[in-house]
Amino acid sequence: MVSDKRHALVIGGGFSGMFAANELKGRFDVTLVDAKEYFEYTPGVLRAYVKPGHYDALSFTYQSILERTMGIKFLWGEVTQLDGEKQIAHVKPMFSDHTEEVAFDYCVIAAGCTFGLFSKWGESLWAPTVNEGAIAESEWNHIDERFIEGRRRHIFEEHEKLAALNKKKANVLIVGAGFIEDKKEKDPKKRGPGGGGWIHVNKHLQVYKVNEDGSQSLWGNGHIFAIGDCNMVPELPPIPKISYPSEEQAAHATKNIKILDHLEHKGKSVGGCCGLGGAKDLVTTWWPWGAGMFATSLGPNKACFVLGAKSAPGTGHMVLWGKLSAIQKGLIESTKVNENKRGIIGSWGWHFVHHTPFMN
């Protein structure tokens, strides 16, 4: 049976992509595309390198959660081209030599970014290497991290390297401990870490293009949004590339998609009462208050929690530290993974973080 719902495409299944898919599934036919078969709780991956058995608590495969629990389509593959004019994504599915065309009415790009300073692909141990071009030139190209077992194997290999360094009490050089600098371009609004460019969006998170005369125009009829780590909002100070602001942007972008759907296709109104008095203007995104919160591990039993950090140096206050903060960090980790698996505790516990009026 053919659905009369509009089709929403979400590219990327990280924090913001999963949030966007969950927000849209009630009104749209949703397809989520990711180049790997699994979700990974990235903030906890360093613990997995030290204790590989912990990785199972940080990850799960997408298909059963997305298709059975959430009722949306999962496409395991790599987006090779996005045609804004035709509103078509060219996707190369896993185990296929050919690309498929996926048409959409609205698209959310939540592709993330990579931060490796010494790789043209931005490759680092923070995230799996999953793009075909990057895999071919990867430092660990004998492993295919598009598979969850490949990711586990890589974690075990790095664990053995760490154990060997620890055994011989080796000296370790740490490169970089603050903002990542790109010496080629001093303006972070133009260039991103690893030499790659940000996806530029307007204050509504709609992707725009710069014309030959320097003017700007919406790309894809204003139906394509970019959120989280992959974007840059020129009107705002640089936003930390962490889960909270990416999910906040997902909340803003999906609300704008619903408003556009109401205005263009007479879909259900957003806000108001009994379908009356709904929003007619797109939401303007902002620098989220939660973007200045950081829970940072200081070993297996210690951590610190910072509140109120801004883009200016020297801001923020450490309000919790030691074992209590380590417990707090563990609770955040377990409940966020549970939320993304659509578990009851995580879903209810985190729902109002991005759905409380006047706070977000």
Short mmCIF file of the C-alpha atoms (twelve columns), coordinates in Angstrom:
data_MODEL
# 
_entry.id   MODEL 
# 
loop_
_atom_site.group_PDB 
_atom_site.id 
_atom_site.type_symbol 
_atom_site.label_atom_id 
_atom_site.label_alt_id 
_atom_site.label_comp_id 
_atom_site.label_asym_id 
_atom_site.label_seq_id 
_atom_site.Cartn_x 
_atom_site.Cartn_y 
_atom_site.Cartn_z 
_atom_site.pdbx_PDB_model_num 
ATOM 1   C CA . MET A 1   0.000  0.000  0.000  1 
ATOM 2   C CA . VAL A 2   1.338  3.421  -0.976 1 
ATOM 3   C CA . SER A 3   1.554  5.889  1.905  1 
ATOM 4   C CA . ASP A 4   0.211  9.415  1.540  1 
ATOM 5   C CA . LYS A 5   2.782  10.734 4.012  1 
ATOM 6   C CA . ARG A 6   5.719  12.822 2.868  1 
ATOM 7   C CA . HIS A 7   9.129  11.146 2.962  1 
ATOM 8   C CA . ALA A 8   11.847 12.351 5.330  1 
ATOM 9   C CA . LEU A 9   15.431 11.197 4.843  1 
ATOM 10  C CA . VAL A 10  17.896 11.272 7.748  1 
ATOM 11  C CA . ILE A 11  21.580 10.881 6.866  1 
ATOM 12  C CA . GLY A 12  23.547 9.602  9.848  1 
ATOM 13  C CA . GLY A 13  22.508 7.629  12.907 1 
ATOM 14  C CA . GLY A 14  24.421 9.336  15.702 1 
ATOM 15  C CA . PHE A 15  22.835 11.275 18.558 1 
ATOM 16  C CA . SER A 16  21.208 13.950 16.387 1 
ATOM 17  C CA . GLY A 17  20.220 11.558 13.583 1 
ATOM 18  C CA . MET A 18  18.465 9.164  15.956 1 
ATOM 19  C CA . PHE A 19  16.770 12.096 17.689 1 
ATOM 20  C CA . ALA A 20  15.564 13.525 14.358 1 
ATOM 21  C CA . ALA A 21  14.254 10.166 13.146 1 
ATOM 22  C CA . ASN A 22  12.300 9.674  16.363 1 
ATOM 23  C CA . GLU A 23  10.801 13.176 16.154 1 
ATOM 24  C CA . LEU A 24  9.709  12.747 12.522 1 
ATOM 25  C CA . LYS A 25  8.384  9.183  12.522 1 
ATOM 26  C CA . GLY A 26  4.897  10.148 13.690 1 
ATOM 27  C CA . ARG A 27  4.171  12.390 10.680 1 
ATOM 28  C CA . PHE A 28  6.434  11.141 7.922  1 
ATOM 29  C CA . ASP A 29  7.695  7.996  6.286  1 
ATOM 30  C CA . VAL A 30  11.275 8.089  7.544  1 
ATOM 31  C CA . THR A 31  14.392 6.461  6.125  1 
ATOM 32  C CA . LEU A 32  17.665 6.600  8.052  1 
ATOM 33  C CA . VAL A 33  20.892 5.968  6.127  1 
ATOM 34  C CA . ASP A 34  24.183 5.145  7.826  1 
ATOM 35  C CA . ALA A 35  27.417 3.736  6.431  1 
ATOM 36  C CA . LYS A 36  27.821 1.412  9.434  1 
ATOM 37  C CA . GLU A 37  25.413 -1.112 10.905 1 
ATOM 38  C CA . TYR A 38  25.521 0.075  14.514 1 
ATOM 39  C CA . PHE A 39  25.086 2.960  16.935 1 
ATOM 40  C CA . GLU A 40  28.073 3.834  19.105 1 
ATOM 41  C CA . TYR A 41  28.126 5.992  22.235 1 
ATOM 42  C CA . THR A 42  31.224 7.933  21.191 1 
ATOM 43  C CA . PRO A 43  31.950 9.678  24.547 1 
ATOM 44  C CA . GLY A 44  32.579 6.279  26.137 1 
ATOM 45  C CA . VAL A 45  34.846 4.788  23.497 1 
ATOM 46  C CA . LEU A 46  38.094 5.579  25.357 1 
ATOM 47  C CA . ARG A 47  36.915 3.403  28.233 1 
ATOM 48  C CA . ALA A 48  36.317 0.606  25.721 1 
ATOM 49  C CA . TYR A 49  39.946 0.792  24.586 1 
ATOM 50  C CA . VAL A 50  41.033 0.204  28.179 1 
ATOM 51  C CA . LYS A 51  38.271 -2.305 28.947 1 
ATOM 52  C CA . PRO A 52  37.091 -3.898 25.657 1 
ATOM 53  C CA . GLY A 53  34.288 -5.825 27.349 1 
ATOM 54  C CA . HIS A 54  32.564 -2.505 28.044 1 
ATOM 55  C CA . TYR A 55  31.936 -1.910 24.329 1 
ATOM 56  C CA . ASP A 56  28.738 -3.969 24.355 1 
ATOM 57  C CA . ALA A 57  27.238 -1.416 26.769 1 
ATOM 58  C CA . LEU A 58  28.065 1.393  24.321 1 
ATOM 59  C CA . SER A 59  26.683 -0.037 21.099 1 
ATOM 60  C CA . PHE A 60  23.822 -1.801 19.357 1 
ATOM 61  C CA . THR A 61  22.921 -2.671 15.769 1 
ATOM 62  C CA . TYR A 62  20.462 -0.350 14.053 1 
ATOM 63  C CA . GLN A 63  18.092 -2.614 12.183 1 
ATOM 64  C CA . SER A 64  16.030 -4.140 14.968 1 
ATOM 65  C CA . ILE A 65  15.724 -0.841 16.854 1 
ATOM 66  C CA . LEU A 66  14.905 1.320  13.826 1 
ATOM 67  C CA . GLU A 67  12.659 -1.053 11.904 1 
ATOM 68  C CA . ARG A 68  10.987 -3.110 14.622 1 
ATOM 69  C CA . THR A 69  10.891 -0.757 17.593 1 
ATOM 70  C CA . MET A 70  10.618 2.644  15.874 1 
ATOM 71  C CA . GLY A 71  8.892  1.594  12.652 1 
ATOM 72  C CA . ILE A 72  11.198 3.400  10.227 1 
ATOM 73  C CA . LYS A 73  13.314 2.121  7.343  1 
ATOM 74  C CA . PHE A 74  17.042 1.582  7.825  1 
ATOM 75  C CA . LEU A 75  19.312 1.657  4.790  1 
ATOM 76  C CA . TRP A 76  22.841 0.439  5.468  1 
ATOM 77  C CA . GLY A 77  24.939 2.275  2.916  1 
ATOM 78  C CA . GLU A 78  26.921 5.367  1.997  1 
ATOM 79  C CA . VAL A 79  25.421 8.534  0.514  1 
ATOM 80  C CA . THR A 80  27.654 9.314  -2.460 1 
ATOM 81  C CA . GLN A 81  25.736 12.325 -3.784 1 
ATOM 82  C CA . LEU A 82  22.887 14.553 -2.651 1 
ATOM 83  C CA . ASP A 83  20.959 16.276 -5.446 1 
ATOM 84  C CA . GLY A 84  19.298 19.321 -3.924 1 
ATOM 85  C CA . GLU A 85  17.384 20.387 -7.032 1 
ATOM 86  C CA . LYS A 86  15.779 16.992 -7.646 1 
ATOM 87  C CA . GLN A 87  15.661 16.138 -3.927 1 
ATOM 88  C CA . ILE A 88  17.262 12.756 -4.488 1 
ATOM 89  C CA . ALA A 89  20.027 11.024 -2.530 1 
ATOM 90  C CA . HIS A 90  22.318 8.602  -4.328 1 
ATOM 91  C CA . VAL A 91  23.087 5.794  -1.890 1 
ATOM 92  C CA . LYS A 92  25.473 2.872  -2.355 1 
ATOM 93  C CA . PRO A 93  24.027 0.095  -0.197 1 
ATOM 94  C CA . MET A 94  26.270 -2.353 1.589  1 
ATOM 95  C CA . PHE A 95  26.965 -5.469 -0.522 1 
ATOM 96  C CA . SER A 96  26.034 -3.653 -3.744 1 
ATOM 97  C CA . ASP A 97  28.223 -2.335 -6.558 1 
ATOM 98  C CA . HIS A 98  25.552 0.103  -7.727 1 
ATOM 99  C CA . THR A 99  23.930 3.179  -6.239 1 
ATOM 100 C CA . GLU A 100 20.225 3.582  -5.583 1 
ATOM 101 C CA . GLU A 101 18.166 6.745  -5.798 1 
ATOM 102 C CA . VAL A 102 16.243 7.679  -2.667 1 
ATOM 103 C CA . ALA A 103 13.758 10.501 -3.222 1 
ATOM 104 C CA . PHE A 104 12.751 12.700 -0.312 1 
ATOM 105 C CA . ASP A 105 10.506 15.628 0.530  1 
ATOM 106 C CA . TYR A 106 12.648 16.716 3.473  1 
ATOM 107 C CA . CYS A 107 16.192 15.770 4.415  1 
ATOM 108 C CA . VAL A 108 18.188 16.060 7.642  1 
ATOM 109 C CA . ILE A 109 21.960 15.744 7.299  1 
ATOM 110 C CA . ALA A 110 23.368 14.470 10.593 1 
ATOM 111 C CA . ALA A 111 26.558 13.011 9.170  1 
ATOM 112 C CA . GLY A 112 28.908 14.152 11.925 1 
ATOM 113 C CA . CYS A 113 32.543 14.999 11.243 1 
ATOM 114 C CA . THR A 114 35.995 13.597 11.892 1 
ATOM 115 C CA . PHE A 115 38.744 15.416 13.771 1 
ATOM 116 C CA . GLY A 116 42.020 13.650 12.992 1 
ATOM 117 C CA . LEU A 117 44.756 16.224 12.414 1 
ATOM 118 C CA . PHE A 118 47.127 13.934 10.538 1 
ATOM 119 C CA . SER A 119 44.750 12.367 8.032  1 
ATOM 120 C CA . LYS A 120 43.103 13.945 5.013  1 
ATOM 121 C CA . TRP A 121 40.020 11.937 5.979  1 
ATOM 122 C CA . GLY A 122 40.154 13.186 9.561  1 
ATOM 123 C CA . GLU A 123 40.630 9.586  10.694 1 
ATOM 124 C CA . SER A 124 41.227 9.056  14.404 1 
ATOM 125 C CA . LEU A 125 40.558 6.555  17.174 1 
ATOM 126 C CA . TRP A 126 37.540 8.586  18.300 1 
ATOM 127 C CA . ALA A 127 35.280 7.173  15.608 1 
ATOM 128 C CA . PRO A 128 35.142 4.184  13.261 1 
ATOM 129 C CA . THR A 129 36.382 4.560  9.683  1 
ATOM 130 C CA . VAL A 130 33.333 3.787  7.541  1 
ATOM 131 C CA . ASN A 131 33.568 5.622  4.194  1 
ATOM 132 C CA . GLU A 132 34.859 3.530  1.280  1 
ATOM 133 C CA . GLY A 133 37.469 6.065  0.202  1 
ATOM 134 C CA . ALA A 134 38.786 6.433  3.737  1 
ATOM 135 C CA . ILE A 135 38.908 2.670  4.331  1 
ATOM 136 C CA . ALA A 136 41.211 2.184  1.340  1 
ATOM 137 C CA . GLU A 137 43.748 4.655  2.784  1 
ATOM 138 C CA . SER A 138 43.170 3.903  6.459  1 
ATOM 139 C CA . GLU A 139 45.952 3.101  8.919  1 
ATOM 140 C CA . TRP A 140 43.877 0.062  9.880  1 
ATOM 141 C CA . ASN A 141 42.543 -0.892 6.434  1 
ATOM 142 C CA . HIS A 142 42.769 -4.593 7.303  1 
ATOM 143 C CA . ILE A 143 39.639 -4.032 9.412  1 
ATOM 144 C CA . ASP A 144 36.172 -3.101 8.127  1 
ATOM 145 C CA . GLU A 145 34.564 -0.976 10.847 1 
ATOM 146 C CA . ARG A 146 31.284 -0.750 8.974  1 
ATOM 147 C CA . PHE A 147 30.575 -4.044 10.748 1 
ATOM 148 C CA . ILE A 148 30.220 -4.052 14.525 1 
ATOM 149 C CA . GLU A 149 32.550 -7.062 14.741 1 
ATOM 150 C CA . GLY A 150 35.166 -5.115 12.783 1 
ATOM 151 C CA . ARG A 151 34.865 -2.272 15.271 1 
ATOM 152 C CA . ARG A 152 35.270 -4.711 18.173 1 
ATOM 153 C CA . ARG A 153 38.371 -6.191 16.563 1 
ATOM 154 C CA . HIS A 154 39.923 -2.737 16.211 1 
ATOM 155 C CA . ILE A 155 39.197 -1.957 19.860 1 
ATOM 156 C CA . PHE A 156 40.900 -5.205 20.923 1 
ATOM 157 C CA . GLU A 157 43.954 -4.357 18.813 1 
ATOM 158 C CA . GLU A 158 44.261 -0.886 20.348 1 
ATOM 159 C CA . HIS A 159 43.789 -2.403 23.809 1 
ATOM 160 C CA . GLU A 160 46.779 -4.682 23.219 1 
ATOM 161 C CA . LYS A 161 48.875 -1.687 22.118 1 
ATOM 162 C CA . LEU A 162 47.935 0.225  25.272 1 
ATOM 163 C CA . ALA A 163 48.730 -2.793 27.437 1 
ATOM 164 C CA . ALA A 164 52.174 -3.074 25.823 1 
ATOM 165 C CA . LEU A 165 52.873 0.629  26.399 1 
ATOM 166 C CA . ASN A 166 51.768 0.331  30.001 1 
ATOM 167 C CA . LYS A 167 53.904 -2.767 30.581 1 
ATOM 168 C CA . LYS A 168 57.097 -1.025 29.515 1 
ATOM 169 C CA . LYS A 169 56.082 2.251  31.229 1 
ATOM 170 C CA . ALA A 170 56.409 4.126  27.960 1 
ATOM 171 C CA . ASN A 171 56.374 7.897  27.551 1 
ATOM 172 C CA . VAL A 172 53.354 9.116  25.572 1 
ATOM 173 C CA . LEU A 173 53.137 12.405 23.666 1 
ATOM 174 C CA . ILE A 174 49.680 14.010 23.576 1 
ATOM 175 C CA . VAL A 175 49.129 16.337 20.627 1 
ATOM 176 C CA . GLY A 176 46.475 18.981 21.293 1 
ATOM 177 C CA . ALA A 177 44.472 19.582 24.441 1 
ATOM 178 C CA . GLY A 178 42.142 22.414 23.479 1 
ATOM 179 C CA . PHE A 179 40.509 23.833 20.379 1 
ATOM 180 C CA . ILE A 180 41.685 22.172 17.162 1 
ATOM 181 C CA . GLU A 181 43.438 24.632 14.887 1 
ATOM 182 C CA . ASP A 182 43.506 24.604 11.102 1 
ATOM 183 C CA . LYS A 183 46.590 26.575 10.065 1 
ATOM 184 C CA . LYS A 184 45.391 26.872 6.479  1 
ATOM 185 C CA . GLU A 185 42.400 28.952 7.474  1 
ATOM 186 C CA . LYS A 186 42.029 30.980 10.665 1 
ATOM 187 C CA . ASP A 187 38.288 31.553 10.286 1 
ATOM 188 C CA . PRO A 188 36.473 28.472 11.684 1 
ATOM 189 C CA . LYS A 189 33.352 29.561 9.814  1 
ATOM 190 C CA . LYS A 190 35.096 28.685 6.553  1 
ATOM 191 C CA . ARG A 191 37.105 25.583 7.356  1 
ATOM 192 C CA . GLY A 192 36.749 22.706 9.770  1 
ATOM 193 C CA . PRO A 193 39.128 20.320 11.529 1 
ATOM 194 C CA . GLY A 194 41.134 17.987 9.349  1 
ATOM 195 C CA . GLY A 195 40.935 20.474 6.467  1 
ATOM 196 C CA . GLY A 196 37.305 19.696 5.647  1 
ATOM 197 C CA . GLY A 197 34.619 22.326 5.228  1 
ATOM 198 C CA . TRP A 198 31.534 22.774 7.372  1 
ATOM 199 C CA . ILE A 199 28.056 22.578 5.870  1 
ATOM 200 C CA . HIS A 200 26.794 26.147 6.071  1 
ATOM 201 C CA . VAL A 201 23.275 26.666 7.361  1 
ATOM 202 C CA . ASN A 202 21.121 29.683 8.105  1 
ATOM 203 C CA . LYS A 203 19.503 30.506 11.439 1 
ATOM 204 C CA . HIS A 204 16.747 27.969 10.675 1 
ATOM 205 C CA . LEU A 205 19.364 25.232 10.033 1 
ATOM 206 C CA . GLN A 206 18.501 25.124 6.323  1 
ATOM 207 C CA . VAL A 207 21.492 24.431 4.090  1 
ATOM 208 C CA . TYR A 208 22.409 27.316 1.808  1 
ATOM 209 C CA . LYS A 209 24.782 27.774 -1.094 1 
ATOM 210 C CA . VAL A 210 26.943 30.750 -1.979 1 
ATOM 211 C CA . ASN A 211 26.336 32.007 -5.516 1 
ATOM 212 C CA . GLU A 212 28.983 33.338 -7.896 1 
ATOM 213 C CA . ASP A 213 28.112 36.927 -6.995 1 
ATOM 214 C CA . GLY A 214 28.595 36.175 -3.288 1 
ATOM 215 C CA . SER A 215 24.894 36.115 -2.467 1 
ATOM 216 C CA . GLN A 216 23.295 33.226 -0.625 1 
ATOM 217 C CA . SER A 217 20.321 31.092 -1.603 1 
ATOM 218 C CA . LEU A 218 18.631 28.077 -0.058 1 
ATOM 219 C CA . TRP A 219 19.748 24.707 -1.357 1 
ATOM 220 C CA . GLY A 220 17.138 22.083 -2.111 1 
ATOM 221 C CA . ASN A 221 14.238 24.552 -1.891 1 
ATOM 222 C CA . GLY A 222 14.913 24.990 1.815  1 
ATOM 223 C CA . HIS A 223 13.954 21.361 2.444  1 
ATOM 224 C CA . ILE A 224 17.465 20.208 3.392  1 
ATOM 225 C CA . PHE A 225 18.724 20.796 6.933  1 
ATOM 226 C CA . ALA A 226 22.132 20.091 8.493  1 
ATOM 227 C CA . ILE A 227 22.520 19.578 12.228 1 
ATOM 228 C CA . GLY A 228 25.154 18.740 14.799 1 
ATOM 229 C CA . ASP A 229 28.841 18.196 14.197 1 
ATOM 230 C CA . CYS A 230 28.704 18.641 10.401 1 
ATOM 231 C CA . ASN A 231 27.322 22.189 10.326 1 
ATOM 232 C CA . MET A 232 28.328 25.773 11.017 1 
ATOM 233 C CA . VAL A 233 25.835 28.508 11.909 1 
ATOM 234 C CA . PRO A 234 27.622 31.751 10.918 1 
ATOM 235 C CA . GLU A 235 25.336 33.955 13.045 1 
ATOM 236 C CA . LEU A 236 26.363 32.145 16.249 1 
ATOM 237 C CA . PRO A 237 29.633 31.641 18.134 1 
ATOM 238 C CA . PRO A 238 31.228 28.224 17.504 1 
ATOM 239 C CA . ILE A 239 29.131 25.527 19.180 1 
ATOM 240 C CA . PRO A 240 30.849 22.553 20.872 1 
ATOM 241 C CA . LYS A 241 30.628 19.372 18.822 1 
ATOM 242 C CA . ILE A 242 28.972 17.255 21.509 1 
ATOM 243 C CA . SER A 243 25.673 15.412 21.851 1 
ATOM 244 C CA . TYR A 244 23.553 17.996 23.695 1 
ATOM 245 C CA . PRO A 245 23.669 20.849 21.146 1 
ATOM 246 C CA . SER A 246 23.381 18.403 18.246 1 
ATOM 247 C CA . GLU A 247 20.155 17.000 19.684 1 
ATOM 248 C CA . GLU A 248 18.919 20.519 20.387 1 
ATOM 249 C CA . GLN A 249 19.497 21.408 16.735 1 
ATOM 250 C CA . ALA A 250 17.676 18.216 15.753 1 
ATOM 251 C CA . ALA A 251 14.691 19.414 17.792 1 
ATOM 252 C CA . HIS A 252 14.756 22.788 16.007 1 
ATOM 253 C CA . ALA A 253 15.210 21.313 12.512 1 
ATOM 254 C CA . THR A 254 12.451 18.729 12.882 1 
ATOM 255 C CA . LYS A 255 10.055 21.352 14.207 1 
ATOM 256 C CA . ASN A 256 10.826 23.490 11.151 1 
ATOM 257 C CA . ILE A 257 10.186 20.523 8.867  1 
ATOM 258 C CA . LYS A 258 6.778  20.031 10.486 1 
ATOM 259 C CA . ILE A 259 6.003  23.743 10.067 1 
ATOM 260 C CA . LEU A 260 6.998  23.612 6.378  1 
ATOM 261 C CA . ASP A 261 4.859  20.519 5.910  1 
ATOM 262 C CA . HIS A 262 1.897  22.339 7.427  1 
ATOM 263 C CA . LEU A 263 2.404  25.435 5.271  1 
ATOM 264 C CA . GLU A 264 3.104  23.593 2.012  1 
ATOM 265 C CA . HIS A 265 0.994  20.449 2.278  1 
ATOM 266 C CA . LYS A 266 -1.633 21.345 4.892  1 
ATOM 267 C CA . GLY A 267 -0.112 18.847 7.297  1 
ATOM 268 C CA . LYS A 268 -0.879 18.904 11.007 1 
ATOM 269 C CA . SER A 269 -0.100 22.259 12.607 1 
ATOM 270 C CA . VAL A 270 2.730  22.684 15.094 1 
ATOM 271 C CA . GLY A 271 1.739  24.078 18.478 1 
ATOM 272 C CA . GLY A 272 -1.538 25.847 19.106 1 
ATOM 273 C CA . CYS A 273 -4.662 24.148 20.419 1 
ATOM 274 C CA . CYS A 274 -6.907 21.667 18.570 1 
ATOM 275 C CA . GLY A 275 -5.130 22.431 15.320 1 
ATOM 276 C CA . LEU A 276 -5.733 26.176 15.662 1 
ATOM 277 C CA . GLY A 277 -3.168 28.939 16.009 1 
ATOM 278 C CA . GLY A 278 -0.174 26.798 15.110 1 
ATOM 279 C CA . ALA A 279 3.275  28.188 14.322 1 
ATOM 280 C CA . LYS A 280 3.688  29.772 10.884 1 
ATOM 281 C CA . ASP A 281 7.244  31.044 11.230 1 
ATOM 282 C CA . LEU A 282 10.284 28.803 11.274 1 
ATOM 283 C CA . VAL A 283 12.151 28.374 14.550 1 
ATOM 284 C CA . THR A 284 15.406 30.295 14.891 1 
ATOM 285 C CA . THR A 285 18.162 28.175 16.405 1 
ATOM 286 C CA . TRP A 286 20.380 29.438 19.216 1 
ATOM 287 C CA . TRP A 287 23.462 28.645 21.318 1 
ATOM 288 C CA . PRO A 288 21.983 26.067 23.741 1 
ATOM 289 C CA . TRP A 289 22.623 26.543 27.445 1 
ATOM 290 C CA . GLY A 290 23.477 22.844 27.690 1 
ATOM 291 C CA . ALA A 291 26.322 23.241 25.196 1 
ATOM 292 C CA . GLY A 292 28.439 24.467 28.101 1 
ATOM 293 C CA . MET A 293 28.056 21.269 30.156 1 
ATOM 294 C CA . PHE A 294 30.917 18.758 30.101 1 
ATOM 295 C CA . ALA A 295 31.313 15.527 32.064 1 
ATOM 296 C CA . THR A 296 34.923 14.412 31.618 1 
ATOM 297 C CA . SER A 297 36.542 11.177 32.809 1 
ATOM 298 C CA . LEU A 298 39.706 11.409 34.911 1 
ATOM 299 C CA . GLY A 299 40.352 7.686  35.103 1 
ATOM 300 C CA . PRO A 300 38.155 4.681  35.959 1 
ATOM 301 C CA . ASN A 301 36.833 6.081  39.248 1 
ATOM 302 C CA . LYS A 302 37.068 9.853  38.887 1 
ATOM 303 C CA . ALA A 303 35.555 12.551 36.684 1 
ATOM 304 C CA . CYS A 304 34.662 16.235 36.718 1 
ATOM 305 C CA . PHE A 305 31.535 18.099 35.659 1 
ATOM 306 C CA . VAL A 306 31.695 21.641 34.254 1 
ATOM 307 C CA . LEU A 307 28.719 23.992 33.865 1 
ATOM 308 C CA . GLY A 308 28.309 27.350 32.161 1 
ATOM 309 C CA . ALA A 309 31.165 27.168 29.660 1 
ATOM 310 C CA . LYS A 310 30.949 29.576 26.712 1 
ATOM 311 C CA . SER A 311 32.922 30.030 23.521 1 
ATOM 312 C CA . ALA A 312 35.186 32.547 25.299 1 
ATOM 313 C CA . PRO A 313 38.307 31.160 27.058 1 
ATOM 314 C CA . GLY A 314 38.207 30.873 30.838 1 
ATOM 315 C CA . THR A 315 34.444 30.461 31.178 1 
ATOM 316 C CA . GLY A 316 32.675 27.648 32.984 1 
ATOM 317 C CA . HIS A 317 32.643 26.366 36.561 1 
ATOM 318 C CA . MET A 318 33.539 22.917 37.868 1 
ATOM 319 C CA . VAL A 319 30.618 22.003 40.120 1 
ATOM 320 C CA . LEU A 320 31.236 18.300 40.731 1 
ATOM 321 C CA . TRP A 321 34.335 16.106 40.779 1 
ATOM 322 C CA . GLY A 322 35.733 12.832 42.042 1 
ATOM 323 C CA . LYS A 323 33.760 9.615  42.459 1 
ATOM 324 C CA . LEU A 324 30.340 11.299 42.476 1 
ATOM 325 C CA . SER A 325 31.029 12.789 39.068 1 
ATOM 326 C CA . ALA A 326 32.197 9.376  37.796 1 
ATOM 327 C CA . ILE A 327 28.871 7.894  38.930 1 
ATOM 328 C CA . GLN A 328 27.066 10.767 37.203 1 
ATOM 329 C CA . LYS A 329 28.970 10.134 33.969 1 
ATOM 330 C CA . GLY A 330 28.130 6.438  34.132 1 
ATOM 331 C CA . LEU A 331 24.433 7.223  34.567 1 
ATOM 332 C CA . ILE A 332 24.496 9.603  31.598 1 
ATOM 333 C CA . GLU A 333 26.128 6.920  29.461 1 
ATOM 334 C CA . SER A 334 23.759 4.082  30.366 1 
ATOM 335 C CA . THR A 335 20.575 6.145  30.111 1 
ATOM 336 C CA . LYS A 336 21.564 7.780  26.796 1 
ATOM 337 C CA . VAL A 337 22.230 4.381  25.224 1 
ATOM 338 C CA . ASN A 338 18.915 3.163  26.643 1 
ATOM 339 C CA . GLU A 339 17.148 6.211  25.195 1 
ATOM 340 C CA . ASN A 340 18.524 5.563  21.719 1 
ATOM 341 C CA . LYS A 341 17.367 1.941  21.999 1 
ATOM 342 C CA . ARG A 342 13.930 3.430  22.832 1 
ATOM 343 C CA . GLY A 343 14.021 2.024  26.337 1 
ATOM 344 C CA . ILE A 344 11.470 3.323  28.837 1 
ATOM 345 C CA . ILE A 345 13.895 4.657  31.464 1 
ATOM 346 C CA . GLY A 346 16.147 6.511  29.027 1 
ATOM 347 C CA . SER A 347 13.310 7.831  26.865 1 
ATOM 348 C CA . TRP A 348 11.334 9.237  29.777 1 
ATOM 349 C CA . GLY A 349 14.401 10.448 31.620 1 
ATOM 350 C CA . TRP A 350 15.752 12.496 28.703 1 
ATOM 351 C CA . HIS A 351 12.501 13.512 26.978 1 
ATOM 352 C CA . PHE A 352 12.034 16.846 28.721 1 
ATOM 353 C CA . VAL A 353 15.649 17.921 28.219 1 
ATOM 354 C CA . HIS A 354 14.722 19.044 24.691 1 
ATOM 355 C CA . HIS A 355 10.956 19.385 25.132 1 
ATOM 356 C CA . THR A 356 10.649 21.839 28.027 1 
ATOM 357 C CA . PRO A 357 9.226  25.254 26.991 1 
ATOM 358 C CA . PHE A 358 11.306 28.371 27.745 1 
ATOM 359 C CA . MET A 359 14.411 26.267 28.485 1 
ATOM 360 C CA . ASN A 360 15.354 25.058 24.999 1 
# 
